Amino acid sequence: MPRIRKVRRLSTRDKIVLTAMVAIPTLIELVFVWLPTLFSIGLSFTRWNGLDLTDIHPAGLANYQYVAQNYPPFWPAVQHNILWLLFLGIIATPLGLLLAVLLDQQIRGSRIYQSIFFAPVMLSLALVGAIWQLFYQRDHGLLNFLLGTAGTPAAVDWFGDSNVNIWAALVAATWRHAGYVMLLYLAGLKGVDPALKEAAAIDGANAYQTFFRVVFPAMRPINIVIVVITIIESLRAFDIVYVINRGTNGLELISALVIQNLVGEGQVIGVGSALATILLVISLVPIIFYLTRTFGKEAKEQ
Amino acid sequence: MSVIAAPSIKEAPKATGIGGSRPRRHYATHLILIVLAAMWLLPLGWSVYTALRPIASTNQYGYFSLAGPYNFDNFIAAWNQGGFSKYFLNSALITVPSVLLTLFFSSLMAFAVSRVNWKFNITLLILFTAGNLLPPQVLAAPLFQMFKHLNLPYWFSDSGTLLNTYISVIAVDTAFQIGFCTFVLSNYMKALSSDLTEAALVDGAGIWRQYWSIIMPLCRPAFAALGTLEVIFIYNDFFWPLLFIQSGDRLPVTTAINNLQGVFLSNYNLLAAGATITVIPTLVIYLVLQRQFVAGLTLGASKG
């Protein structure tokens, strides 16, 4: 490849410019993202109150042992994270795909529908929590009114009742996630060669077969992106449960437990960091999967 | 459900009465979409409706009636009681520098890894892309402690540290978003013909000239798309201000709405107005820059 020769053609001045171009962003990335990540791992093996840097004491695996054995909200949080992933994966993401498939047909008003379904993606999850509060509220909420339970003892406090609030939060999260998935799939569907569909139709495939045997597999790259986004979003879920009740009383998530241990009255940095490290290790699975898919081929070529 | 639309419906022959040859009208599709769209609009519509009604008529007729006047009093009251002008200013003070810095630094990085061939291209790109995929909570504690233990003169920061400053949020937002923008921009720059810079090289243009005068102008569509997207991302960010900013009057509006919920707790009409006010900037950006915004999202995801 002739391109490789470029490096040799660089003057000293070019080399200095290039070094600065790479060094400054890399330094920012290392100092504010990767160094803290490593510190999180390091701090998870220590005991520290966060006050004096000389007070950091080694603790071995004690924080992990505590989290797994003596920290009541931990296992519910793990279950909730799994539930979050399953709900997004089984309901929200397929709903987004359905919307995309419906809108991909040449129908009137497609753009208006798209704008409506996509509008919640423009809102922060914190705001989604506030808006749905008006919807879910016990005495004045719309949902209890529609169910005919408003003002009666049967009225449900959708965000307050620890038996139902995770489901209420998941519906609100779906409201946002499905629109996002729809948009990505709409882009993916546009990228599918129409000749593929025609060929399938000629071979006598019905609409259902054409979609699941031809169109869907042809969208493999976008499918991978969607799987990764769905997993990462469910691990990152935080804002909405924090806005509702700070991630307590039925809404425990690992991300919320991390923050509960780091800020507020009893700072337990070792425990918070152990939870953060657990979150990190789980997150690395989809991240590495995605990175090998995306960069694997290029890395081999080099 | 019909997945494949009949190709070029408009040219299809008019209905002849025989079922098979009639153009598809998608009645069922429209029915499903209308029902879903109505469900989708309900929470937002309900907020706006509640916000437009005075609390007096709500108290008199209940939340679920149409009676009574409609006006903007709740918006005015929420704006004044909630201190929105201050929060919007805070949002702007955080969002504008963060977006500009993110785009600038990521364009430098993207240029270096996509237009110059050297050993660590892929390694660096992986480092940046992976950084953006981490859950923010993973790095929260060390960042908080780093900012807390970094002593600064009081003329620079009244907290004596980086905590409770806009700079802390700007720095972390920038660092976190550089990864995503570098990934997108480097893909964009890779797709530009290498002849462009080869020709410039022959003419004796240095690296900076190639970056600033040749590649940057060509990336304008990508910058427009990413800029729109990043404004929304950073404006909507709830977490970093929550972590770093302790005094309420420095919070950006997205994080402040959390506190306002407490202030407005007895008056849902006010809360609805506050929520609606917070939505307005993002909805305006979306409606005006819809194309850029959508392009930005798909630009990042289309390469799997």
CSV table of N, CA and C in Angstrom, one decimal, chain B residues 67-210:
chain,number,residue,atom,x,y,z
B,67,ALA,N,-63.6,21.4,32.3
B,67,ALA,CA,-64.2,22.7,32.7
B,67,ALA,C,-63.1,23.7,33.1
B,68,GLY,N,-63.5,24.9,33.1
B,68,GLY,CA,-62.6,26.0,33.6
B,68,GLY,C,-61.7,26.6,32.6
B,69,PRO,N,-61.0,27.6,33.0
B,69,PRO,CA,-60.2,28.3,32.0
B,69,PRO,C,-58.9,27.6,31.8
B,70,TYR,N,-58.2,28.0,30.7
B,70,TYR,CA,-56.9,27.5,30.4
B,70,TYR,C,-56.0,28.7,30.2
B,71,ASN,N,-54.8,28.7,30.8
B,71,ASN,CA,-53.9,29.8,30.6
B,71,ASN,C,-52.4,29.3,30.9
B,72,PHE,N,-51.5,30.3,30.8
B,72,PHE,CA,-50.1,30.0,31.0
B,72,PHE,C,-49.6,30.4,32.4
B,73,ASP,N,-50.6,30.6,33.3
B,73,ASP,CA,-50.2,31.0,34.7
B,73,ASP,C,-49.2,30.0,35.4
B,74,ASN,N,-49.5,28.7,35.2
B,74,ASN,CA,-48.6,27.7,35.8
B,74,ASN,C,-47.2,27.8,35.3
B,75,PHE,N,-47.0,28.1,34.0
B,75,PHE,CA,-45.7,28.2,33.4
B,75,PHE,C,-45.0,29.4,34.0
B,76,ILE,N,-45.7,30.6,34.1
B,76,ILE,CA,-45.1,31.8,34.7
B,76,ILE,C,-44.7,31.5,36.2
B,77,ALA,N,-45.7,30.9,36.9
B,77,ALA,CA,-45.4,30.6,38.3
B,77,ALA,C,-44.2,29.6,38.5
B,78,ALA,N,-44.2,28.6,37.6
B,78,ALA,CA,-43.1,27.6,37.7
B,78,ALA,C,-41.8,28.3,37.4
B,79,TRP,N,-41.8,29.1,36.4
B,79,TRP,CA,-40.6,29.8,35.9
B,79,TRP,C,-40.0,30.7,37.1
B,80,ASN,N,-40.9,31.4,37.7
B,80,ASN,CA,-40.5,32.3,38.8
B,80,ASN,C,-40.1,31.6,40.1
B,81,GLN,N,-41.0,30.6,40.5
B,81,GLN,CA,-40.7,29.9,41.7
B,81,GLN,C,-39.6,28.9,41.5
B,82,GLY,N,-39.5,28.4,40.4
B,82,GLY,CA,-38.5,27.3,40.1
B,82,GLY,C,-37.1,27.9,39.8
B,83,GLY,N,-37.0,29.1,39.4
B,83,GLY,CA,-35.7,29.7,39.1
B,83,GLY,C,-35.2,29.1,37.8
B,84,PHE,N,-36.0,29.0,36.8
B,84,PHE,CA,-35.6,28.3,35.6
B,84,PHE,C,-34.6,29.2,34.8
B,85,SER,N,-34.7,30.5,34.9
B,85,SER,CA,-33.7,31.3,34.1
B,85,SER,C,-32.3,31.0,34.5
B,86,LYS,N,-32.1,30.8,35.8
B,86,LYS,CA,-30.8,30.4,36.3
B,86,LYS,C,-30.4,29.0,35.9
B,87,TYR,N,-31.3,28.1,35.9
B,87,TYR,CA,-31.0,26.7,35.5
B,87,TYR,C,-30.7,26.6,34.1
B,88,PHE,N,-31.4,27.3,33.2
B,88,PHE,CA,-31.1,27.3,31.8
B,88,PHE,C,-29.8,27.9,31.5
B,89,LEU,N,-29.4,29.0,32.2
B,89,LEU,CA,-28.1,29.6,32.1
B,89,LEU,C,-27.0,28.6,32.4
B,90,ASN,N,-27.2,27.9,33.6
B,90,ASN,CA,-26.3,26.8,34.0
B,90,ASN,C,-26.1,25.8,32.9
B,91,SER,N,-27.3,25.3,32.3
B,91,SER,CA,-27.3,24.3,31.3
B,91,SER,C,-26.4,24.8,30.1
B,92,ALA,N,-26.6,26.1,29.7
B,92,ALA,CA,-25.9,26.6,28.6
B,92,ALA,C,-24.4,26.7,28.9
B,93,LEU,N,-24.1,27.1,30.2
B,93,LEU,CA,-22.7,27.3,30.5
B,93,LEU,C,-22.0,25.9,30.5
B,94,ILE,N,-22.7,24.9,30.7
B,94,ILE,CA,-22.1,23.5,30.7
B,94,ILE,C,-22.1,23.0,29.3
B,95,THR,N,-23.3,23.1,28.6
B,95,THR,CA,-23.4,22.4,27.3
B,95,THR,C,-22.6,23.0,26.2
B,96,VAL,N,-22.5,24.3,26.1
B,96,VAL,CA,-21.8,25.0,25.0
B,96,VAL,C,-20.3,24.6,25.0
B,97,PRO,N,-19.6,24.9,26.1
B,97,PRO,CA,-18.2,24.6,26.1
B,97,PRO,C,-18.0,23.1,25.9
B,98,SER,N,-18.8,22.2,26.5
B,98,SER,CA,-18.6,20.8,26.4
B,98,SER,C,-18.7,20.3,25.0
B,99,VAL,N,-19.7,20.8,24.3
B,99,VAL,CA,-19.9,20.4,22.9
B,99,VAL,C,-18.8,20.8,22.0
B,100,LEU,N,-18.4,22.1,22.2
B,100,LEU,CA,-17.3,22.6,21.3
B,100,LEU,C,-16.0,21.9,21.6
B,101,LEU,N,-15.7,21.7,22.9
B,101,LEU,CA,-14.4,21.0,23.2
B,101,LEU,C,-14.4,19.6,22.7
B,102,THR,N,-15.6,18.9,22.9
B,102,THR,CA,-15.7,17.5,22.4
B,102,THR,C,-15.5,17.4,20.9
B,103,LEU,N,-16.1,18.3,20.1
B,103,LEU,CA,-16.0,18.2,18.7
B,103,LEU,C,-14.5,18.6,18.3
B,104,PHE,N,-13.9,19.5,18.9
B,104,PHE,CA,-12.6,19.9,18.6
B,104,PHE,C,-11.6,18.8,18.8
B,105,PHE,N,-11.6,18.3,20.1
B,105,PHE,CA,-10.6,17.3,20.4
B,105,PHE,C,-10.8,16.0,19.6
B,106,SER,N,-12.1,15.6,19.5
B,106,SER,CA,-12.3,14.3,18.8
B,106,SER,C,-12.0,14.5,17.3
B,107,SER,N,-12.1,15.7,16.7
B,107,SER,CA,-11.7,15.8,15.3
B,107,SER,C,-10.2,15.7,15.2
B,108,LEU,N,-9.5,16.2,16.1
B,108,LEU,CA,-8.0,16.0,16.1
B,108,LEU,C,-7.7,14.5,16.1
B,109,MET,N,-8.3,13.9,17.1
B,109,MET,CA,-8.0,12.5,17.3
B,109,MET,C,-8.4,11.6,16.1
B,110,ALA,N,-9.6,11.9,15.6
B,110,ALA,CA,-10.1,11.2,14.4
B,110,ALA,C,-9.2,11.4,13.2
B,111,PHE,N,-8.8,12.6,13.0
B,111,PHE,CA,-7.9,12.8,11.9
B,111,PHE,C,-6.6,12.0,12.0
B,112,ALA,N,-6.0,12.0,13.2
B,112,ALA,CA,-4.7,11.3,13.4
B,112,ALA,C,-4.9,9.8,13.2
B,113,VAL,N,-6.0,9.2,13.6
B,113,VAL,CA,-6.2,7.8,13.5
B,113,VAL,C,-6.7,7.3,12.2
B,114,SER,N,-7.3,8.3,11.4
B,114,SER,CA,-7.9,7.8,10.2
B,114,SER,C,-7.2,8.3,8.9
B,115,ARG,N,-6.4,9.4,9.0
B,115,ARG,CA,-5.8,9.9,7.8
B,115,ARG,C,-4.3,9.6,7.8
B,116,VAL,N,-3.7,9.2,8.9
B,116,VAL,CA,-2.3,8.9,9.0
B,116,VAL,C,-2.2,7.4,9.4
B,117,ASN,N,-1.3,6.7,8.7
B,117,ASN,CA,-1.2,5.3,9.0
B,117,ASN,C,-0.1,5.1,10.0
B,118,TRP,N,-0.3,4.7,11.1
B,118,TRP,CA,0.7,4.3,12.1
B,118,TRP,C,0.3,3.2,13.0
B,119,LYS,N,1.2,2.9,13.8
B,119,LYS,CA,1.1,1.6,14.5
B,119,LYS,C,-0.1,1.5,15.5
B,120,PHE,N,-0.4,2.5,16.2
B,120,PHE,CA,-1.4,2.4,17.3
B,120,PHE,C,-2.8,2.9,17.0
B,121,ASN,N,-3.0,3.1,15.7
B,121,ASN,CA,-4.4,3.6,15.2
B,121,ASN,C,-5.5,2.8,15.9
B,122,ILE,N,-5.5,1.5,15.7
B,122,ILE,CA,-6.7,0.7,16.1
B,122,ILE,C,-6.7,0.7,17.6
B,123,THR,N,-5.6,0.5,18.2
B,123,THR,CA,-5.5,0.4,19.7
B,123,THR,C,-6.1,1.7,20.3
B,124,LEU,N,-5.8,2.9,19.8
B,124,LEU,CA,-6.3,4.1,20.3
B,124,LEU,C,-7.8,4.2,20.1
B,125,LEU,N,-8.2,3.8,18.9
B,125,LEU,CA,-9.6,3.9,18.6
B,125,LEU,C,-10.4,3.0,19.5
B,126,ILE,N,-9.9,1.9,19.8
B,126,ILE,CA,-10.6,0.9,20.7
B,126,ILE,C,-10.7,1.6,22.1
B,127,LEU,N,-9.6,2.2,22.5
B,127,LEU,CA,-9.5,2.8,23.8
B,127,LEU,C,-10.6,3.9,24.0
B,128,PHE,N,-10.8,4.7,22.9
B,128,PHE,CA,-11.8,5.7,22.9
B,128,PHE,C,-13.2,5.2,22.8
B,129,THR,N,-13.4,4.3,21.9
B,129,THR,CA,-14.7,3.7,21.7
B,129,THR,C,-15.2,3.0,23.0
B,130,ALA,N,-14.3,2.2,23.6
B,130,ALA,CA,-14.7,1.4,24.8
B,130,ALA,C,-15.0,2.4,25.9
B,131,GLY,N,-14.2,3.5,26.0
B,131,GLY,CA,-14.5,4.4,27.1
B,131,GLY,C,-15.9,5.0,27.1
B,132,ASN,N,-16.4,5.2,25.9
B,132,ASN,CA,-17.8,5.8,25.8
B,132,ASN,C,-18.8,4.8,26.2
B,133,LEU,N,-18.5,3.5,26.1
B,133,LEU,CA,-19.5,2.4,26.4
B,133,LEU,C,-19.6,2.1,27.9
B,134,LEU,N,-18.6,2.5,28.7
B,134,LEU,CA,-18.7,2.2,30.1
B,134,LEU,C,-19.9,2.8,30.8
B,135,PRO,N,-20.4,2.2,31.8
B,135,PRO,CA,-21.4,2.9,32.6
B,135,PRO,C,-20.7,4.0,33.4
B,136,PRO,N,-21.3,5.2,33.4
B,136,PRO,CA,-20.6,6.3,34.1
B,136,PRO,C,-20.4,6.0,35.6
B,137,GLN,N,-21.3,5.2,36.2
B,137,GLN,CA,-21.1,4.9,37.6
B,137,GLN,C,-19.8,4.2,38.0
B,138,VAL,N,-19.3,3.5,37.0
B,138,VAL,CA,-18.0,2.8,37.2
B,138,VAL,C,-16.9,3.7,37.6
B,139,LEU,N,-16.9,4.9,37.0
B,139,LEU,CA,-15.8,5.8,37.2
B,139,LEU,C,-16.1,7.0,38.2
B,140,ALA,N,-17.4,6.9,38.8
B,140,ALA,CA,-17.9,8.0,39.6
B,140,ALA,C,-17.0,8.2,40.8
B,141,ALA,N,-16.7,7.2,41.6
B,141,ALA,CA,-16.1,7.4,42.9
B,141,ALA,C,-14.7,8.0,42.7
B,142,PRO,N,-13.8,7.4,41.9
B,142,PRO,CA,-12.5,8.0,41.7
B,142,PRO,C,-12.5,9.5,41.2
B,143,LEU,N,-13.4,9.7,40.3
B,143,LEU,CA,-13.5,11.1,39.7
B,143,LEU,C,-13.9,12.1,40.9
B,144,PHE,N,-14.9,11.7,41.6
B,144,PHE,CA,-15.4,12.5,42.8
B,144,PHE,C,-14.2,12.8,43.7
B,145,GLN,N,-13.5,11.7,44.0
B,145,GLN,CA,-12.3,11.9,45.0
B,145,GLN,C,-11.2,12.7,44.4
B,146,MET,N,-10.9,12.5,43.1
B,146,MET,CA,-9.9,13.2,42.4
B,146,MET,C,-10.2,14.7,42.5
B,147,PHE,N,-11.5,15.0,42.2
B,147,PHE,CA,-11.9,16.5,42.2
B,147,PHE,C,-11.9,17.0,43.6
B,148,LYS,N,-12.2,16.2,44.6
B,148,LYS,CA,-12.3,16.6,46.0
B,148,LYS,C,-10.9,16.9,46.6
B,149,HIS,N,-10.0,16.1,46.2
B,149,HIS,CA,-8.6,16.2,46.8
B,149,HIS,C,-7.7,17.1,46.0
B,150,LEU,N,-8.2,17.6,44.9
B,150,LEU,CA,-7.3,18.6,44.1
B,150,LEU,C,-7.6,20.0,44.7
B,151,ASN,N,-6.6,20.5,45.4
B,151,ASN,CA,-6.8,21.8,46.0
B,151,ASN,C,-6.5,22.9,45.0
B,152,LEU,N,-7.5,23.9,45.0
B,152,LEU,CA,-7.4,25.0,44.1
B,152,LEU,C,-7.5,26.3,44.9
B,153,PRO,N,-6.9,27.4,44.4
B,153,PRO,CA,-7.0,28.6,45.1
B,153,PRO,C,-8.5,29.1,45.1
B,154,TYR,N,-8.8,29.8,46.1
B,154,TYR,CA,-10.3,30.2,46.3
B,154,TYR,C,-10.7,31.2,45.2
B,155,TRP,N,-9.7,32.0,44.7
B,155,TRP,CA,-10.2,32.9,43.6
B,155,TRP,C,-10.7,32.1,42.4
B,156,PHE,N,-10.2,30.9,42.3
B,156,PHE,CA,-10.6,30.1,41.1
B,156,PHE,C,-11.8,29.3,41.4
B,157,SER,N,-12.0,28.8,42.6
B,157,SER,CA,-13.2,28.0,42.9
B,157,SER,C,-13.5,28.2,44.3
B,158,ASP,N,-14.7,28.6,44.6
B,158,ASP,CA,-15.1,28.9,46.0
B,158,ASP,C,-15.2,27.7,46.9
B,159,SER,N,-15.1,26.5,46.3
B,159,SER,CA,-15.1,25.3,47.1
B,159,SER,C,-13.7,24.9,47.5
B,160,GLY,N,-12.7,25.6,46.8
B,160,GLY,CA,-11.3,25.2,47.1
B,160,GLY,C,-10.9,24.0,46.3
B,161,THR,N,-11.8,23.3,45.6
B,161,THR,CA,-11.5,22.1,44.8
B,161,THR,C,-12.3,22.2,43.5
B,162,LEU,N,-12.2,21.2,42.7
B,162,LEU,CA,-13.0,21.2,41.5
B,162,LEU,C,-14.5,20.8,41.7
B,163,LEU,N,-14.8,20.3,42.9
B,163,LEU,CA,-16.2,20.0,43.1
B,163,LEU,C,-17.0,21.3,43.1
B,164,ASN,N,-18.3,21.2,42.7
B,164,ASN,CA,-19.1,22.4,42.7
B,164,ASN,C,-18.7,23.4,41.7
B,165,THR,N,-18.0,23.0,40.7
B,165,THR,CA,-17.7,23.9,39.6
B,165,THR,C,-18.3,23.4,38.3
B,166,TYR,N,-18.5,24.3,37.4
B,166,TYR,CA,-19.0,23.9,36.1
B,166,TYR,C,-17.8,23.1,35.4
B,167,ILE,N,-16.6,23.5,35.7
B,167,ILE,CA,-15.5,22.9,35.0
B,167,ILE,C,-15.4,21.4,35.2
B,168,SER,N,-15.8,20.9,36.4
B,168,SER,CA,-15.7,19.5,36.6
B,168,SER,C,-16.7,18.8,35.7
B,169,VAL,N,-17.9,19.3,35.5
B,169,VAL,CA,-18.9,18.7,34.7
B,169,VAL,C,-18.4,18.8,33.2
B,170,ILE,N,-17.9,19.9,32.8
B,170,ILE,CA,-17.5,20.1,31.4
B,170,ILE,C,-16.4,19.1,31.1
B,171,ALA,N,-15.4,19.0,32.0
B,171,ALA,CA,-14.3,18.1,31.8
B,171,ALA,C,-14.7,16.7,31.6
B,172,VAL,N,-15.6,16.2,32.5
B,172,VAL,CA,-16.0,14.8,32.4
B,172,VAL,C,-16.9,14.6,31.2
B,173,ASP,N,-17.9,15.5,31.0
B,173,ASP,CA,-18.7,15.3,29.8
B,173,ASP,C,-17.9,15.3,28.5
B,174,THR,N,-16.9,16.2,28.4
B,174,THR,CA,-16.1,16.2,27.2
B,174,THR,C,-15.3,14.9,27.1
B,175,ALA,N,-14.7,14.5,28.2
B,175,ALA,CA,-13.9,13.2,28.1
B,175,ALA,C,-14.8,12.0,27.7
B,176,PHE,N,-16.0,12.0,28.3
B,176,PHE,CA,-16.8,10.8,28.0
B,176,PHE,C,-17.3,10.8,26.6
B,177,GLN,N,-17.6,12.0,26.1
B,177,GLN,CA,-18.2,12.1,24.7
B,177,GLN,C,-17.2,12.0,23.6
B,178,ILE,N,-15.9,12.4,24.0
B,178,ILE,CA,-14.8,12.3,22.9
B,178,ILE,C,-14.8,10.9,22.3
B,179,GLY,N,-15.0,9.9,23.1
B,179,GLY,CA,-14.9,8.5,22.5
B,179,GLY,C,-15.9,8.3,21.4
B,180,PHE,N,-17.2,8.7,21.7
B,180,PHE,CA,-18.2,8.5,20.7
B,180,PHE,C,-17.9,9.3,19.4
B,181,CYS,N,-17.6,10.6,19.6
B,181,CYS,CA,-17.4,11.5,18.4
B,181,CYS,C,-16.1,11.1,17.6
B,182,THR,N,-15.1,10.6,18.3
B,182,THR,CA,-13.9,10.1,17.6
B,182,THR,C,-14.2,9.0,16.7
B,183,PHE,N,-15.0,8.0,17.3
B,183,PHE,CA,-15.4,6.9,16.5
B,183,PHE,C,-16.2,7.3,15.3
B,184,VAL,N,-17.2,8.1,15.4
B,184,VAL,CA,-18.0,8.5,14.3
B,184,VAL,C,-17.2,9.3,13.3
B,185,LEU,N,-16.4,10.3,13.8
B,185,LEU,CA,-15.7,11.2,12.9
B,185,LEU,C,-14.6,10.4,12.1
B,186,SER,N,-14.0,9.4,12.8
B,186,SER,CA,-12.9,8.7,12.1
B,186,SER,C,-13.5,7.8,11.0
B,187,ASN,N,-14.7,7.3,11.2
B,187,ASN,CA,-15.4,6.5,10.2
B,187,ASN,C,-15.7,7.5,9.0
B,188,TYR,N,-16.1,8.7,9.3
B,188,TYR,CA,-16.5,9.6,8.3
B,188,TYR,C,-15.2,10.0,7.5
B,189,MET,N,-14.1,10.3,8.2
B,189,MET,CA,-12.9,10.7,7.6
B,189,MET,C,-12.3,9.6,6.7
B,190,LYS,N,-12.4,8.4,7.2
B,190,LYS,CA,-11.9,7.2,6.5
B,190,LYS,C,-12.5,7.1,5.1
B,191,ALA,N,-13.8,7.5,5.1
B,191,ALA,CA,-14.6,7.4,3.8
B,191,ALA,C,-14.2,8.5,2.8
B,192,LEU,N,-13.5,9.5,3.3
B,192,LEU,CA,-13.1,10.5,2.3
B,192,LEU,C,-11.9,10.0,1.5
B,193,SER,N,-11.8,10.4,0.2
B,193,SER,CA,-10.8,9.8,-0.6
B,193,SER,C,-9.4,10.2,-0.1
B,194,SER,N,-8.5,9.3,-0.2
B,194,SER,CA,-7.1,9.6,0.2
B,194,SER,C,-6.4,10.5,-0.8
B,195,ASP,N,-6.9,10.6,-2.0
B,195,ASP,CA,-6.3,11.5,-3.0
B,195,ASP,C,-6.3,12.9,-2.6
B,196,LEU,N,-7.3,13.3,-1.8
B,196,LEU,CA,-7.5,14.7,-1.4
B,196,LEU,C,-6.2,15.1,-0.6
B,197,THR,N,-5.8,14.4,0.3
B,197,THR,CA,-4.6,14.8,1.1
B,197,THR,C,-3.3,14.4,0.4
B,198,GLU,N,-3.4,13.4,-0.4
B,198,GLU,CA,-2.2,13.0,-1.2
B,198,GLU,C,-1.8,14.2,-2.1
B,199,ALA,N,-2.8,14.8,-2.8
B,199,ALA,CA,-2.5,15.9,-3.6
B,199,ALA,C,-2.0,17.1,-2.8
B,200,ALA,N,-2.5,17.3,-1.7
B,200,ALA,CA,-2.1,18.4,-0.8
B,200,ALA,C,-0.6,18.2,-0.4
B,201,LEU,N,-0.3,16.9,-0.1
B,201,LEU,CA,1.0,16.5,0.3
B,201,LEU,C,2.0,16.9,-0.7
B,202,VAL,N,1.7,16.6,-2.0
B,202,VAL,CA,2.6,16.9,-3.1
B,202,VAL,C,2.8,18.4,-3.2
B,203,ASP,N,1.7,19.1,-2.9
B,203,ASP,CA,1.9,20.6,-2.9
B,203,ASP,C,2.6,21.1,-1.7
B,204,GLY,N,3.0,20.2,-0.8
B,204,GLY,CA,3.8,20.7,0.4
B,204,GLY,C,2.9,21.1,1.6
B,205,ALA,N,1.7,20.7,1.6
B,205,ALA,CA,0.9,21.0,2.8
B,205,ALA,C,1.2,20.1,4.0
B,206,GLY,N,1.4,20.8,5.1
B,206,GLY,CA,1.7,20.0,6.3
B,206,GLY,C,0.5,19.4,6.9
B,207,ILE,N,0.7,18.6,8.0
B,207,ILE,CA,-0.4,17.9,8.6
B,207,ILE,C,-1.5,18.9,9.1
B,208,TRP,N,-1.1,20.0,9.6
B,208,TRP,CA,-2.2,20.9,10.1
B,208,TRP,C,-3.0,21.5,9.0
B,209,ARG,N,-2.3,21.9,7.9
B,209,ARG,CA,-3.0,22.3,6.7
B,209,ARG,C,-4.0,21.3,6.2
B,210,GLN,N,-3.6,20.1,6.1
B,210,GLN,CA,-4.4,19.0,5.7
B,210,GLN,C,-5.7,18.9,6.6
